């Protein structure tokens, strides 16, 4: 397979996980390559030179993803339009066009931020902060990851409305004196969109970004009262319109269910607590 790495690789203890967008296929190896397209989940050796935008020639056995235990790994990849995997292939550098400049700049910034965090903090605190700020939880030690799962606190690491609210609030506080309240809305919306791409655009953060953008635009720019249920429905509509398979993504389902629960129960519970 000849293709390009189209997402930031995730580094694990024994391998590097990456998504390869295929442009040509030669089977058997050495035969004339023919055009091909599609995504392949790549499991590369731990210290392989694999990063976003790299063009590779990968030689190995292409297989259908296998489920492990109770986790439906095959369906998980299929929802991301990945139907094949290549484990520990022989890798060589290949030539090809450069990656998208915007994504390249964002992922480079993410990489540098991760390095800076690693220099400032010891492990596992550095890995935890990378997960909370940058959406990269691949460096969490297995014991710590299991502890979060067993205590039901894994959502602390997941980037969602909390991060978006902090980012929007910080931008509004800093930029309003310089640009005025209305133009600050656009600065905040663009920054939220870029941050969403930076951290990987998982369902929870995309949902939060869409709802945050609607809140800023309707409340700050148009000066209208926001009906939060409508913004939640609009976020679901946009996300499933762009990627219909997201409807079966557990992250998508939990994010919307949790947000709906907050909208339904927070106000009456708050009134009871204050009474």
mmCIF file of C-alpha atoms in Angstrom:
data_model
loop_
_atom_site.group_PDB
_atom_site.id
_atom_site.type_symbol
_atom_site.label_atom_id
_atom_site.label_comp_id
_atom_site.label_asym_id
_atom_site.label_seq_id
_atom_site.Cartn_x
_atom_site.Cartn_y
_atom_site.Cartn_z
ATOM 1 C CA UNK A 1 0.000 0.000 0.000
ATOM 2 C CA UNK A 2 1.129 3.532 -0.751
ATOM 3 C CA UNK A 3 -0.625 6.279 1.164
ATOM 4 C CA UNK A 4 -0.483 9.219 3.535
ATOM 5 C CA UNK A 5 -0.987 9.419 7.305
ATOM 6 C CA UNK A 6 -4.083 11.622 7.658
ATOM 7 C CA UNK A 7 -4.447 11.945 11.449
ATOM 8 C CA UNK A 8 -2.025 12.426 14.348
ATOM 9 C CA UNK A 9 -0.649 8.990 15.333
ATOM 10 C CA UNK A 10 -1.409 7.660 18.812
ATOM 11 C CA UNK A 11 1.611 6.289 20.675
ATOM 12 C CA UNK A 12 1.041 3.223 22.872
ATOM 13 C CA UNK A 13 3.391 1.053 24.921
ATOM 14 C CA UNK A 14 4.212 -1.397 22.106
ATOM 15 C CA UNK A 15 3.044 0.217 18.877
ATOM 16 C CA UNK A 16 1.963 3.383 17.119
ATOM 17 C CA UNK A 17 -1.607 3.563 15.815
ATOM 18 C CA UNK A 18 -2.194 5.622 12.678
ATOM 19 C CA UNK A 19 -4.723 6.009 9.877
ATOM 20 C CA UNK A 20 -3.355 5.569 6.352
ATOM 21 C CA UNK A 21 -5.279 6.997 3.399
ATOM 22 C CA UNK A 22 -4.396 4.696 0.516
ATOM 23 C CA UNK A 23 -3.664 5.992 -2.989
ATOM 24 C CA UNK A 24 -2.374 2.799 -4.676
ATOM 25 C CA UNK A 25 -2.182 -0.938 -4.050
ATOM 26 C CA UNK A 26 0.183 -3.612 -5.368
ATOM 27 C CA UNK A 27 -0.814 -7.221 -4.659
ATOM 28 C CA UNK A 28 1.295 -9.311 -4.609
ATOM 29 C CA UNK A 29 4.177 -7.000 -3.595
ATOM 30 C CA UNK A 30 6.356 -6.140 -6.559
ATOM 31 C CA UNK A 31 3.523 -6.202 -9.083
ATOM 32 C CA UNK A 32 2.324 -3.116 -10.911
ATOM 33 C CA UNK A 33 0.415 -0.842 -8.524
ATOM 34 C CA UNK A 34 -3.165 0.059 -9.300
ATOM 35 C CA UNK A 35 -5.115 3.084 -8.016
ATOM 36 C CA UNK A 36 -6.989 2.489 -4.763
ATOM 37 C CA UNK A 37 -8.737 4.560 -2.160
ATOM 38 C CA UNK A 38 -9.924 4.106 1.405
ATOM 39 C CA UNK A 39 -8.632 4.223 4.966
ATOM 40 C CA UNK A 40 -6.550 1.543 6.707
ATOM 41 C CA UNK A 41 -5.833 1.296 10.428
ATOM 42 C CA UNK A 42 -2.076 0.921 10.730
ATOM 43 C CA UNK A 43 -0.260 -0.596 13.718
ATOM 44 C CA UNK A 44 3.377 0.422 13.252
ATOM 45 C CA UNK A 45 6.415 -0.476 15.377
ATOM 46 C CA UNK A 46 6.781 1.651 18.521
ATOM 47 C CA UNK A 47 9.607 3.855 17.248
ATOM 48 C CA UNK A 48 8.686 4.028 13.553
ATOM 49 C CA UNK A 49 9.005 7.426 11.844
ATOM 50 C CA UNK A 50 5.262 7.904 11.492
ATOM 51 C CA UNK A 51 3.655 11.330 11.795
ATOM 52 C CA UNK A 52 0.837 13.324 10.266
ATOM 53 C CA UNK A 53 1.356 13.980 6.554
ATOM 54 C CA UNK A 54 4.020 11.282 6.077
ATOM 55 C CA UNK A 55 3.790 9.285 2.826
ATOM 56 C CA UNK A 56 4.574 5.600 3.312
ATOM 57 C CA UNK A 57 4.907 2.372 1.411
ATOM 58 C CA UNK A 58 3.530 -0.305 3.755
ATOM 59 C CA UNK A 59 4.055 -3.977 2.900
ATOM 60 C CA UNK A 60 2.128 -6.561 4.897
ATOM 61 C CA UNK A 61 -1.037 -8.598 5.192
ATOM 62 C CA UNK A 62 -4.252 -6.607 4.872
ATOM 63 C CA UNK A 63 -6.899 -8.013 7.232
ATOM 64 C CA UNK A 64 -10.416 -7.382 8.449
ATOM 65 C CA UNK A 65 -10.343 -5.884 11.978
ATOM 66 C CA UNK A 66 -10.920 -8.469 14.702
ATOM 67 C CA UNK A 67 -13.019 -7.898 17.821
ATOM 68 C CA UNK A 68 -11.352 -8.236 21.209
ATOM 69 C CA UNK A 69 -13.495 -9.421 24.116
ATOM 70 C CA UNK A 70 -16.795 -7.564 24.485
ATOM 71 C CA UNK A 71 -15.591 -4.523 22.524
ATOM 72 C CA UNK A 72 -16.847 -4.425 18.919
ATOM 73 C CA UNK A 73 -13.635 -3.047 17.433
ATOM 74 C CA UNK A 74 -14.768 -3.774 13.879
ATOM 75 C CA UNK A 75 -17.899 -1.649 14.254
ATOM 76 C CA UNK A 76 -15.891 1.071 16.013
ATOM 77 C CA UNK A 77 -13.595 1.403 12.999
ATOM 78 C CA UNK A 78 -16.449 1.052 10.505
ATOM 79 C CA UNK A 79 -18.146 4.120 11.993
ATOM 80 C CA UNK A 80 -14.968 5.973 11.018
ATOM 81 C CA UNK A 81 -15.089 4.473 7.497
ATOM 82 C CA UNK A 82 -12.146 2.142 8.230
ATOM 83 C CA UNK A 83 -12.701 -1.470 7.168
ATOM 84 C CA UNK A 84 -9.156 -2.919 7.039
ATOM 85 C CA UNK A 85 -6.092 -3.023 9.239
ATOM 86 C CA UNK A 86 -2.391 -3.642 8.668
ATOM 87 C CA UNK A 87 -0.368 -4.847 11.648
ATOM 88 C CA UNK A 88 3.396 -4.263 11.880
ATOM 89 C CA UNK A 89 4.091 -3.941 8.153
ATOM 90 C CA UNK A 90 7.459 -3.184 6.584
ATOM 91 C CA UNK A 91 7.529 0.595 6.151
ATOM 92 C CA UNK A 92 9.434 2.805 3.716
ATOM 93 C CA UNK A 93 9.215 6.533 3.098
ATOM 94 C CA UNK A 94 7.371 7.470 -0.101
ATOM 95 C CA UNK A 95 6.940 10.676 -2.087
ATOM 96 C CA UNK A 96 3.660 12.532 -2.301
ATOM 97 C CA UNK A 97 1.983 15.942 -2.001
ATOM 98 C CA UNK A 98 2.290 17.820 1.297
ATOM 99 C CA UNK A 99 -0.481 17.633 3.906
ATOM 100 C CA UNK A 100 -3.211 20.232 4.276
ATOM 101 C CA UNK A 101 -1.449 23.381 5.587
ATOM 102 C CA UNK A 102 -4.097 24.250 8.199
ATOM 103 C CA UNK A 103 -4.198 20.744 9.701
ATOM 104 C CA UNK A 104 -0.414 20.527 9.510
ATOM 105 C CA UNK A 105 -0.040 23.784 11.472
ATOM 106 C CA UNK A 106 -2.613 22.734 14.084
ATOM 107 C CA UNK A 107 -1.089 19.300 14.619
ATOM 108 C CA UNK A 108 2.392 20.787 14.878
ATOM 109 C CA UNK A 109 1.076 23.163 17.535
ATOM 110 C CA UNK A 110 -0.493 20.213 19.350
ATOM 111 C CA UNK A 111 2.782 18.315 19.230
ATOM 112 C CA UNK A 112 4.759 21.273 20.572
ATOM 113 C CA UNK A 113 2.229 21.854 23.336
ATOM 114 C CA UNK A 114 2.531 18.191 24.339
ATOM 115 C CA UNK A 115 6.325 18.464 24.490
ATOM 116 C CA UNK A 116 6.077 21.638 26.598
ATOM 117 C CA UNK A 117 3.700 19.948 29.055
ATOM 118 C CA UNK A 118 6.037 16.971 29.315
ATOM 119 C CA UNK A 119 8.931 19.290 30.211
ATOM 120 C CA UNK A 120 6.924 21.171 32.828
ATOM 121 C CA UNK A 121 5.324 18.255 34.664
ATOM 122 C CA UNK A 122 6.374 14.740 35.708
ATOM 123 C CA UNK A 123 4.454 11.647 34.633
ATOM 124 C CA UNK A 124 1.645 10.702 34.968
ATOM 125 C CA UNK A 125 0.541 14.304 35.617
ATOM 126 C CA UNK A 126 1.851 15.359 32.200
ATOM 127 C CA UNK A 127 -0.092 12.589 30.431
ATOM 128 C CA UNK A 128 -3.249 13.559 32.316
ATOM 129 C CA UNK A 129 -2.909 17.236 31.357
ATOM 130 C CA UNK A 130 -2.292 16.311 27.714
ATOM 131 C CA UNK A 131 -5.530 14.344 27.778
ATOM 132 C CA UNK A 132 -7.535 17.153 29.385
ATOM 133 C CA UNK A 133 -6.158 20.011 27.242
ATOM 134 C CA UNK A 134 -5.140 18.364 23.962
ATOM 135 C CA UNK A 135 -7.374 15.301 23.731
ATOM 136 C CA UNK A 136 -4.386 12.944 23.673
ATOM 137 C CA UNK A 137 -4.910 10.288 26.335
ATOM 138 C CA UNK A 138 -2.708 7.639 24.690
ATOM 139 C CA UNK A 139 0.113 8.348 27.168
ATOM 140 C CA UNK A 140 -1.930 7.558 30.270
ATOM 141 C CA UNK A 141 -0.484 4.604 32.218
ATOM 142 C CA UNK A 142 -2.724 1.538 32.107
ATOM 143 C CA UNK A 143 -3.208 1.573 35.891
ATOM 144 C CA UNK A 144 -4.366 5.215 35.871
ATOM 145 C CA UNK A 145 -6.635 4.631 32.891
ATOM 146 C CA UNK A 146 -8.224 1.662 34.667
ATOM 147 C CA UNK A 147 -8.657 3.735 37.837
ATOM 148 C CA UNK A 148 -10.603 6.405 35.937
ATOM 149 C CA UNK A 149 -12.793 3.737 34.374
ATOM 150 C CA UNK A 150 -13.472 1.875 37.623
ATOM 151 C CA UNK A 151 -14.429 5.081 39.449
ATOM 152 C CA UNK A 152 -16.622 6.327 36.587
ATOM 153 C CA UNK A 153 -14.603 9.511 36.140
ATOM 154 C CA UNK A 154 -13.244 8.993 32.617
ATOM 155 C CA UNK A 155 -15.335 11.952 31.420
ATOM 156 C CA UNK A 156 -12.863 14.259 33.208
ATOM 157 C CA UNK A 157 -10.320 13.505 30.472
ATOM 158 C CA UNK A 158 -12.788 13.797 27.593
ATOM 159 C CA UNK A 159 -12.849 17.242 26.006
ATOM 160 C CA UNK A 160 -16.396 18.613 25.917
ATOM 161 C CA UNK A 161 -18.462 21.599 27.010
ATOM 162 C CA UNK A 162 -16.267 22.378 30.018
ATOM 163 C CA UNK A 163 -13.240 23.084 27.814
ATOM 164 C CA UNK A 164 -15.264 25.052 25.266
ATOM 165 C CA UNK A 165 -16.907 27.170 27.988
ATOM 166 C CA UNK A 166 -13.534 27.995 29.559
ATOM 167 C CA UNK A 167 -12.044 28.905 26.179
ATOM 168 C CA UNK A 168 -15.005 31.089 25.187
ATOM 169 C CA UNK A 169 -15.099 32.809 28.575
ATOM 170 C CA UNK A 170 -11.372 33.547 28.493
ATOM 171 C CA UNK A 171 -11.575 34.982 24.964
ATOM 172 C CA UNK A 172 -14.576 37.140 25.805
ATOM 173 C CA UNK A 173 -12.853 38.514 28.889
ATOM 174 C CA UNK A 174 -9.570 39.299 27.095
ATOM 175 C CA UNK A 175 -10.779 40.429 23.672
ATOM 176 C CA UNK A 176 -13.855 42.550 24.465
ATOM 177 C CA UNK A 177 -11.791 45.585 25.630
ATOM 178 C CA UNK A 178 -9.770 45.431 22.398
ATOM 179 C CA UNK A 179 -12.320 44.616 19.688
ATOM 180 C CA UNK A 180 -15.713 45.270 21.284
ATOM 181 C CA UNK A 181 -18.367 42.716 22.254
ATOM 182 C CA UNK A 182 -19.740 41.989 18.768
ATOM 183 C CA UNK A 183 -16.464 41.332 16.920
ATOM 184 C CA UNK A 184 -15.204 39.280 19.841
ATOM 185 C CA UNK A 185 -17.978 36.798 19.044
ATOM 186 C CA UNK A 186 -16.381 35.985 15.691
ATOM 187 C CA UNK A 187 -12.928 35.709 17.251
ATOM 188 C CA UNK A 188 -14.318 33.261 19.806
ATOM 189 C CA UNK A 189 -16.235 31.210 17.208
ATOM 190 C CA UNK A 190 -13.186 30.856 14.924
ATOM 191 C CA UNK A 191 -10.933 29.965 17.879
ATOM 192 C CA UNK A 192 -13.399 27.327 19.093
ATOM 193 C CA UNK A 193 -13.507 25.808 15.593
ATOM 194 C CA UNK A 194 -9.712 25.658 15.394
ATOM 195 C CA UNK A 195 -9.472 24.179 18.900
ATOM 196 C CA UNK A 196 -12.007 21.509 17.915
ATOM 197 C CA UNK A 197 -9.798 20.483 14.985
ATOM 198 C CA UNK A 198 -6.677 20.675 17.159
ATOM 199 C CA UNK A 199 -7.974 18.153 19.716
ATOM 200 C CA UNK A 200 -9.281 15.664 17.168
ATOM 201 C CA UNK A 201 -12.960 16.601 16.670
ATOM 202 C CA UNK A 202 -14.452 13.773 18.747
ATOM 203 C CA UNK A 203 -18.283 13.767 18.993
ATOM 204 C CA UNK A 204 -18.367 15.345 22.466
ATOM 205 C CA UNK A 205 -16.184 18.305 21.515
ATOM 206 C CA UNK A 206 -17.922 18.826 18.152
ATOM 207 C CA UNK A 207 -21.292 18.882 19.926
ATOM 208 C CA UNK A 208 -19.967 21.375 22.477
ATOM 209 C CA UNK A 209 -18.361 23.535 19.771
ATOM 210 C CA UNK A 210 -21.570 23.756 17.720
ATOM 211 C CA UNK A 211 -23.679 24.594 20.768
ATOM 212 C CA UNK A 212 -21.086 27.096 21.971
ATOM 213 C CA UNK A 213 -20.979 28.784 18.572
ATOM 214 C CA UNK A 214 -24.781 29.017 18.470
ATOM 215 C CA UNK A 215 -24.866 30.471 21.991
ATOM 216 C CA UNK A 216 -22.282 33.122 21.144
ATOM 217 C CA UNK A 217 -23.881 34.068 17.836
ATOM 218 C CA UNK A 218 -27.486 34.166 19.070
ATOM 219 C CA UNK A 219 -26.829 35.703 22.487
ATOM 220 C CA UNK A 220 -23.909 38.043 21.849
ATOM 221 C CA UNK A 221 -24.287 38.958 18.170
ATOM 222 C CA UNK A 222 -28.067 38.919 17.640
ATOM 223 C CA UNK A 223 -28.985 39.662 21.253
ATOM 224 C CA UNK A 224 -31.667 36.964 21.341
ATOM 225 C CA UNK A 225 -32.680 34.581 24.104
ATOM 226 C CA UNK A 226 -31.365 31.118 23.364
ATOM 227 C CA UNK A 227 -33.571 28.017 23.447
ATOM 228 C CA UNK A 228 -30.968 25.444 24.469
ATOM 229 C CA UNK A 229 -32.985 22.403 23.405
ATOM 230 C CA UNK A 230 -33.081 23.782 19.852
ATOM 231 C CA UNK A 231 -29.308 24.249 19.781
ATOM 232 C CA UNK A 232 -28.852 20.665 21.020
ATOM 233 C CA UNK A 233 -31.129 19.356 18.243
ATOM 234 C CA UNK A 234 -29.352 21.496 15.645
ATOM 235 C CA UNK A 235 -25.968 20.147 16.763
ATOM 236 C CA UNK A 236 -27.255 16.568 16.397
ATOM 237 C CA UNK A 237 -28.717 17.349 12.965
ATOM 238 C CA UNK A 238 -25.493 18.910 11.648
ATOM 239 C CA UNK A 239 -23.291 16.108 12.981
ATOM 240 C CA UNK A 240 -25.424 13.305 11.560
ATOM 241 C CA UNK A 241 -25.830 15.174 8.276
ATOM 242 C CA UNK A 242 -22.050 15.326 7.858
ATOM 243 C CA UNK A 243 -21.440 11.787 9.151
ATOM 244 C CA UNK A 244 -24.586 9.625 9.446
ATOM 245 C CA UNK A 245 -22.671 6.774 11.133
ATOM 246 C CA UNK A 246 -22.090 9.063 14.127
ATOM 247 C CA UNK A 247 -25.608 8.206 15.309
ATOM 248 C CA UNK A 248 -24.343 4.750 16.369
ATOM 249 C CA UNK A 249 -21.188 6.112 18.019
ATOM 250 C CA UNK A 250 -21.339 5.571 21.785
ATOM 251 C CA UNK A 251 -19.449 8.820 22.365
ATOM 252 C CA UNK A 252 -22.095 10.682 20.340
ATOM 253 C CA UNK A 253 -24.952 9.019 22.224
ATOM 254 C CA UNK A 254 -23.483 9.598 25.690
ATOM 255 C CA UNK A 255 -22.578 13.223 24.949
ATOM 256 C CA UNK A 256 -26.093 14.119 23.833
ATOM 257 C CA UNK A 257 -27.777 12.048 26.556
ATOM 258 C CA UNK A 258 -25.652 13.688 29.271
ATOM 259 C CA UNK A 259 -26.304 17.190 27.917
ATOM 260 C CA UNK A 260 -30.035 16.527 27.655
ATOM 261 C CA UNK A 261 -30.030 15.249 31.238
ATOM 262 C CA UNK A 262 -28.331 18.450 32.398
ATOM 263 C CA UNK A 263 -30.892 20.601 30.566
ATOM 264 C CA UNK A 264 -33.832 18.678 32.032
ATOM 265 C CA UNK A 265 -32.732 18.239 35.629
ATOM 266 C CA UNK A 266 -30.332 21.054 36.580
ATOM 267 C CA UNK A 267 -32.937 23.809 36.932
ATOM 268 C CA UNK A 268 -35.421 21.907 39.158
ATOM 269 C CA UNK A 269 -32.600 20.426 41.241
ATOM 270 C CA UNK A 270 -31.048 23.872 41.669
ATOM 271 C CA UNK A 271 -34.399 25.312 42.817
ATOM 272 C CA UNK A 272 -34.760 22.515 45.380
ATOM 273 C CA UNK A 273 -31.229 23.026 46.668
ATOM 274 C CA UNK A 274 -31.812 26.768 47.098
ATOM 275 C CA UNK A 275 -35.209 26.367 48.776
#
